[in-house]
mmCIF file of C-alpha atoms and ligand atoms in Angstrom:
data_model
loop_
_atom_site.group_PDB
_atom_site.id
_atom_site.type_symbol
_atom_site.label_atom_id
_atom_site.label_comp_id
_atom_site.label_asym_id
_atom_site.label_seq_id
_atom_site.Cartn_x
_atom_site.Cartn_y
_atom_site.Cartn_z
ATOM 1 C CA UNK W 10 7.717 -6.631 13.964
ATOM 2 C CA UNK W 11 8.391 -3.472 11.944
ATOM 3 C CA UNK W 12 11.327 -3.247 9.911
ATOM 4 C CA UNK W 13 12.959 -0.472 10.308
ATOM 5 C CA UNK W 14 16.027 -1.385 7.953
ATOM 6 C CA UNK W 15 14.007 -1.668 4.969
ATOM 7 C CA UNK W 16 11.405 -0.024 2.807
ATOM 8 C CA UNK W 17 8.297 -0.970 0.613
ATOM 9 C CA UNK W 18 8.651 1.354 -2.361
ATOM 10 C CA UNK W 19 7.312 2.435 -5.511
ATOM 11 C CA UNK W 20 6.635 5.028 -8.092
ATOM 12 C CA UNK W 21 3.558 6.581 -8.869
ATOM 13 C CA UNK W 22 1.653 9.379 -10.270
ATOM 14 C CA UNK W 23 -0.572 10.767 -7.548
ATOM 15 C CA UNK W 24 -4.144 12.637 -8.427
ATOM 16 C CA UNK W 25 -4.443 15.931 -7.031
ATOM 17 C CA UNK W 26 -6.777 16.286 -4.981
ATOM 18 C CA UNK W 27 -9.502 17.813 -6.903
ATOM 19 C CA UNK W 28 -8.989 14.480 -9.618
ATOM 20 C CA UNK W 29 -8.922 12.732 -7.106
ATOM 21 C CA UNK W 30 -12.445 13.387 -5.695
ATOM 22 C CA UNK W 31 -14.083 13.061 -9.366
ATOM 23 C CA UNK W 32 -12.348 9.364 -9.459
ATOM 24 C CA UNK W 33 -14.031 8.638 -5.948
ATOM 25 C CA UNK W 34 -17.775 10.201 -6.928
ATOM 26 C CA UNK W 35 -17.466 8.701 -10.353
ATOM 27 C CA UNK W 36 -16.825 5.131 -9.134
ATOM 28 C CA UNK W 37 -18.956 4.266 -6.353
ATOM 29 C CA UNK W 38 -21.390 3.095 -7.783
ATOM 30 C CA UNK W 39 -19.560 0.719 -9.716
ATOM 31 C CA UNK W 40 -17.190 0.042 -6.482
ATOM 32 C CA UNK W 41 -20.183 -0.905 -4.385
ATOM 33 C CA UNK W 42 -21.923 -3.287 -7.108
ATOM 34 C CA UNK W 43 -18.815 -5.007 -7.107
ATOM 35 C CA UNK W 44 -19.300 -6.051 -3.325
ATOM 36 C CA UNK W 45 -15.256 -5.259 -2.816
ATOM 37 C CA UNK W 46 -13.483 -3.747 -0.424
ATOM 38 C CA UNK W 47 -12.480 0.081 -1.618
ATOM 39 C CA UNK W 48 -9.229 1.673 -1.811
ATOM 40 C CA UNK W 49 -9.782 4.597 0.442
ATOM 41 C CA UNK W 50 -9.674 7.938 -1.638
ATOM 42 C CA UNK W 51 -6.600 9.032 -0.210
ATOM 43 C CA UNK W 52 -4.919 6.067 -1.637
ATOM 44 C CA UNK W 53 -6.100 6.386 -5.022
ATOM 45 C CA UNK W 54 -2.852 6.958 -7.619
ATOM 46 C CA UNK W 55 -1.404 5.020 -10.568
ATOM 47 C CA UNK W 56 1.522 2.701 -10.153
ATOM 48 C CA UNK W 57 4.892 3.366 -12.573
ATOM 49 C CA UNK W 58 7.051 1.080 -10.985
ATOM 50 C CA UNK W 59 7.187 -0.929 -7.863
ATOM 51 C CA UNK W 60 10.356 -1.478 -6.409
ATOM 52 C CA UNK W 61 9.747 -4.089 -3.355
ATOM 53 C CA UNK W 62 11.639 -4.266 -0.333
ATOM 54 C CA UNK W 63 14.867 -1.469 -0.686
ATOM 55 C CA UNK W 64 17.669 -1.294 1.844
ATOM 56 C CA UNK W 65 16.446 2.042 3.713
ATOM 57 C CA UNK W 66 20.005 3.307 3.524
ATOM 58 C CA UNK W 67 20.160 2.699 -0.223
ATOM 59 C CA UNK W 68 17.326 5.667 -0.123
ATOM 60 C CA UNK W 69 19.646 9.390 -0.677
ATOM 61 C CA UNK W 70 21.455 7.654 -3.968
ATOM 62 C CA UNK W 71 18.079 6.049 -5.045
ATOM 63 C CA UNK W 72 16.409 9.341 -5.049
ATOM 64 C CA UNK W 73 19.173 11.288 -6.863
ATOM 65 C CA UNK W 74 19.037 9.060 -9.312
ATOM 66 C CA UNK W 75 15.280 9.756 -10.037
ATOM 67 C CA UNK W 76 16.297 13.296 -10.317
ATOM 68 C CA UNK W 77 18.203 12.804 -12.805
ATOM 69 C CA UNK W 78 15.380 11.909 -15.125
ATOM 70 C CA UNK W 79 14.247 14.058 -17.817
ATOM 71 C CA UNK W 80 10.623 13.044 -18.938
ATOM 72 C CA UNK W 81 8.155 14.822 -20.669
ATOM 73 C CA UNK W 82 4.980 15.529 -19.014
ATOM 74 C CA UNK W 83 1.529 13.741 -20.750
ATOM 75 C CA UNK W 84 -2.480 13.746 -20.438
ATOM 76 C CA UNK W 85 -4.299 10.666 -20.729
ATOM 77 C CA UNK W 86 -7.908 9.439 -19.559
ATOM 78 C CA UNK W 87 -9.221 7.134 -17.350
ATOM 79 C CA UNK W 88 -12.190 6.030 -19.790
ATOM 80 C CA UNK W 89 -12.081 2.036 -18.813
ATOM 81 C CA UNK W 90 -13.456 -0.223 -15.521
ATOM 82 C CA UNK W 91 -12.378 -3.682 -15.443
ATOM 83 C CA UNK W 92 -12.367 -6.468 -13.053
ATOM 84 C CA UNK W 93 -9.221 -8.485 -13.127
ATOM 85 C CA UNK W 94 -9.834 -12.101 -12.022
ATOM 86 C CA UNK W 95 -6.953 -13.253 -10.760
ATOM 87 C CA UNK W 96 -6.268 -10.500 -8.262
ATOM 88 C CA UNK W 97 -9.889 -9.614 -8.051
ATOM 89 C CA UNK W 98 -9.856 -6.264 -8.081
ATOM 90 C CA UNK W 99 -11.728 -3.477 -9.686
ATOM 91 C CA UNK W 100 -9.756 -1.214 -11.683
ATOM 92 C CA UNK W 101 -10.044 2.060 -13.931
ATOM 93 C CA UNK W 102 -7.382 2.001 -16.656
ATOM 94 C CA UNK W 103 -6.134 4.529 -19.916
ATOM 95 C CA UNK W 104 -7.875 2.659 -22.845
ATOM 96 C CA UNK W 105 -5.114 4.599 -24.587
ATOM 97 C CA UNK W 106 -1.930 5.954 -23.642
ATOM 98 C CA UNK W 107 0.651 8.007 -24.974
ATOM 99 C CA UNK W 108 4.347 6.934 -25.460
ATOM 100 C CA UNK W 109 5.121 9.179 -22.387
ATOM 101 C CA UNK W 110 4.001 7.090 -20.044
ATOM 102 C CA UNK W 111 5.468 3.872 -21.006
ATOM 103 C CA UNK W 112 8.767 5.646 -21.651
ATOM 104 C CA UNK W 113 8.845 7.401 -18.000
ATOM 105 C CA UNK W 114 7.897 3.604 -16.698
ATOM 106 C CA UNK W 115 11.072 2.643 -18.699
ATOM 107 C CA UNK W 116 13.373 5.681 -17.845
ATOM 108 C CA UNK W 117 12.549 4.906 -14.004
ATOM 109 C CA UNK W 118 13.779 1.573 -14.478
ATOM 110 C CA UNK W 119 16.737 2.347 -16.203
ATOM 111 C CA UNK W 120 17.454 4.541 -13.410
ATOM 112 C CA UNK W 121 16.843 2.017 -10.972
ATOM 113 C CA UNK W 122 18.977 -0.639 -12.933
ATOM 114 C CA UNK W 123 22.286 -0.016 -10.906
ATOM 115 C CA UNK W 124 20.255 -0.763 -7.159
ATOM 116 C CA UNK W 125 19.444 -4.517 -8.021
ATOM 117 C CA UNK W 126 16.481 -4.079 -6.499
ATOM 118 C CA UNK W 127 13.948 -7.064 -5.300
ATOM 119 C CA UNK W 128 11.632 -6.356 -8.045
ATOM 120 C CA UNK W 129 12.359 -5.769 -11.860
ATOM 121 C CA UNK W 130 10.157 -4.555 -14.742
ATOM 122 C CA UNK W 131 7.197 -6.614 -15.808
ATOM 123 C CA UNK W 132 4.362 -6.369 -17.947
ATOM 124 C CA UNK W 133 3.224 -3.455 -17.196
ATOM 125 C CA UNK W 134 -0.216 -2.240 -17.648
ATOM 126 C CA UNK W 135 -1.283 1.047 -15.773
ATOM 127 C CA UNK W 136 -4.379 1.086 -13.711
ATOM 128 C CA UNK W 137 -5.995 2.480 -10.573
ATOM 129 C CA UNK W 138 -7.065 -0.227 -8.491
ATOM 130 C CA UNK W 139 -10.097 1.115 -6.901
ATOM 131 C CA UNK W 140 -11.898 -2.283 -4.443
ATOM 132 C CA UNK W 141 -10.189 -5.223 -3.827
ATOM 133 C CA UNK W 142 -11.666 -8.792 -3.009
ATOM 134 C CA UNK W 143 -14.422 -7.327 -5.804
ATOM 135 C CA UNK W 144 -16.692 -9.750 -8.151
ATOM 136 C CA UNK W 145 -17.062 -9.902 -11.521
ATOM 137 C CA UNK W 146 -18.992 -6.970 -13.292
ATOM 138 C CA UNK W 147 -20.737 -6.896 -16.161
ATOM 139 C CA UNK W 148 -18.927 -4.587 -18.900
ATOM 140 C CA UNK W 149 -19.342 -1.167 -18.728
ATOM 141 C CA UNK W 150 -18.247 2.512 -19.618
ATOM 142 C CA UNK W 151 -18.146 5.738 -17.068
ATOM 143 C CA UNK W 152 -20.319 8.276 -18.704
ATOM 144 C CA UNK W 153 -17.654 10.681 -18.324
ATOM 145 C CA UNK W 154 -14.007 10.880 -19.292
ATOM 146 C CA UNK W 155 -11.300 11.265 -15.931
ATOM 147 C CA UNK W 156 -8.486 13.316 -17.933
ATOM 148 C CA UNK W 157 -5.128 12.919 -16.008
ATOM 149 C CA UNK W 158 -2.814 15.837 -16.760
ATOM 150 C CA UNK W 159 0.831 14.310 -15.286
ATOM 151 C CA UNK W 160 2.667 16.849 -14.401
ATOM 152 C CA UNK W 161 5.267 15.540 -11.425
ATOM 153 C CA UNK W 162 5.681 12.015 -10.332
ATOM 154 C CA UNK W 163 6.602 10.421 -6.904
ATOM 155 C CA UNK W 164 8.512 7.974 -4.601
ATOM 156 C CA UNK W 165 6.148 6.769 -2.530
ATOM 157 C CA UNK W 166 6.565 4.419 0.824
ATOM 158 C CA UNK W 167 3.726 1.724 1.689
ATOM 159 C CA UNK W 168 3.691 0.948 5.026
ATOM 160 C CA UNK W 169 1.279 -1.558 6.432
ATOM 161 C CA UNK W 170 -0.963 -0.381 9.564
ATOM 162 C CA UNK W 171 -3.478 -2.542 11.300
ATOM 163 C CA UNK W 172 -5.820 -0.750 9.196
ATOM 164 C CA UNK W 173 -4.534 -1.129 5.808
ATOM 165 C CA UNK W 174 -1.713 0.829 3.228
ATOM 166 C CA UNK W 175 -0.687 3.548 3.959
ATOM 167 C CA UNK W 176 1.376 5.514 1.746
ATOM 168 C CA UNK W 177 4.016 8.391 2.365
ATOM 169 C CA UNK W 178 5.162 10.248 -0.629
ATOM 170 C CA UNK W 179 9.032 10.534 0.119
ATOM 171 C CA UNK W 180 9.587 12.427 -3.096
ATOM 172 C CA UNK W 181 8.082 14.631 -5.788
ATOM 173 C CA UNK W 182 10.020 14.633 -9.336
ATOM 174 C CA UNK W 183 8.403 17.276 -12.261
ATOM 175 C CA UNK W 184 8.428 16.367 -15.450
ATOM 176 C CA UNK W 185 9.065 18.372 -17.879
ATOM 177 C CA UNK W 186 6.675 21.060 -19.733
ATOM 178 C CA UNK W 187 6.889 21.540 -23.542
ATOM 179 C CA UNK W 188 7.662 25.554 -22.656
ATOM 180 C CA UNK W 189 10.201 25.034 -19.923
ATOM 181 C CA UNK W 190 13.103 23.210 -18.788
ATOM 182 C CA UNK W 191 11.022 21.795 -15.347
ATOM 183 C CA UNK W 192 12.897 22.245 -11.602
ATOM 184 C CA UNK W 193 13.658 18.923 -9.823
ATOM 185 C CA UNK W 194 12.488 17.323 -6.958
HETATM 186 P P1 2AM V 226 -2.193 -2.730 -7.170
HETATM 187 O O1 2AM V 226 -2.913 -1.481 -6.816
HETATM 188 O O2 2AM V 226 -2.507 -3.229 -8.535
HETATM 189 O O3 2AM V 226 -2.293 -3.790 -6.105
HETATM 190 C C1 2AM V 226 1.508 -0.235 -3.636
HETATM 191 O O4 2AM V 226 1.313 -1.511 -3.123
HETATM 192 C C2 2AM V 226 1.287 -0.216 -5.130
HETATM 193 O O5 2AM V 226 2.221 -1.094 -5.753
HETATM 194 C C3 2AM V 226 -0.084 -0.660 -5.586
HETATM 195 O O6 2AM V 226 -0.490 0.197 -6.632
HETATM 196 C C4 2AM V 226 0.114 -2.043 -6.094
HETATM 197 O O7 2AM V 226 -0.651 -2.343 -7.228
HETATM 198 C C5 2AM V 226 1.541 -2.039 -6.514
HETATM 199 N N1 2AM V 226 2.153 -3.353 -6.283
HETATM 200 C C6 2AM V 226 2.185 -4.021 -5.130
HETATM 201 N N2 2AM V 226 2.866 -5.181 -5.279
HETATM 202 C C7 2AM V 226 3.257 -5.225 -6.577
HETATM 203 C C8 2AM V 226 3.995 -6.142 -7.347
HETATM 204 N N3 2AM V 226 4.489 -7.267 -6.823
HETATM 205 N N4 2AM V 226 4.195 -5.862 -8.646
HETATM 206 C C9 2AM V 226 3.728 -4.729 -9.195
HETATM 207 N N5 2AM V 226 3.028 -3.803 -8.502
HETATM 208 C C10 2AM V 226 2.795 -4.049 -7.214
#
């Protein structure tokens, strides 16, 4: 039975649509060798922080309080496929990162340190998870490079439909530009 009360949260930076499409044309070929079940394209994006089940009226103060983050914008590549065993899924991950990205992963918890929320920062290693239920691969490089130019970041709702995720972006935070003092929300 739905739960209206409560919501499945979590932060992410979304592709636009445009990266997006290049992550979808430049995987499937590696997404269908590993026999998995894809994410659907819409659904691509890279997790910052996932937050769990949140008291839906908890929501207003939860987003004003990502608002109130001041993180610097960052570029970074997709440049590495890798099958994780345990979860079994196929994923395309930053062989390199800058500090930004950790420290906005950070910041957002920081943030979110006053809810006392259902889930807490772990290890965190950012990734797009592009099949699930996928087999091993052998090892291998795309031939070209996905750059990732983050520019905003989101609040995002999962909600589970008969057909899979779906996700709602509830909010859209900028980060900041090295020329200008960036809006919010
Ligand atoms: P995944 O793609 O690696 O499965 C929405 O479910 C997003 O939150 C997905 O990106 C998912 O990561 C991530 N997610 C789901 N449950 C999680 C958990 N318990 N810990 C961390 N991330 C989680």
């Amino acid at each position: 039975m739905p739960d209206s009360a409560h919501l499945r949260l979590f932060f992410a930076l979304w592709p636009d649509p445009g990266l997006g499409q290049r992550i979808w044309d430049l995987t499937r070929g590696v997404v269908r060798a590993s026999g998995g079940r894809p994410v659907i394209r819409e659904n691509l994006h890279l997790t910052l922080a996932f937050l769990g089940k949140v008291d839906a009226a908890m929501l207003p103060e939860l987003r004003a309080a990502a608002a109130e983050l001041h993180s610097p914008g960052f570029e970074f590549a997709l440049d590495e496929l890798s099958f994780w065993p345990r979860s079994r899924v196929l994923v395309i991950q930053p062989g390199s990162c800058p500090e930004a990205l950790p420290g906005l992963v950070e910041g957002i918890w920081d943030a979110m340190a006053p809810f006392a929320l259902e889930c807490g920062p772990g290890k965190y290693r950012p990734h797009v998870t592009l099949a699930r239920e996928a087999g091993p691969l052998p090892l291998q490089s795309l031939q070209l490079q996905l750059s990732w130019q983050a520019t905003e970041f989101c609040l995002v709702s999962s909600v589970t439909d008969p057909g899979g995720a779906r996700y709602e972006p509830l909010a859209r935070y900028h980060l900041l530009q090295a020329t200008s003092e960036a809006g919010r929300e």
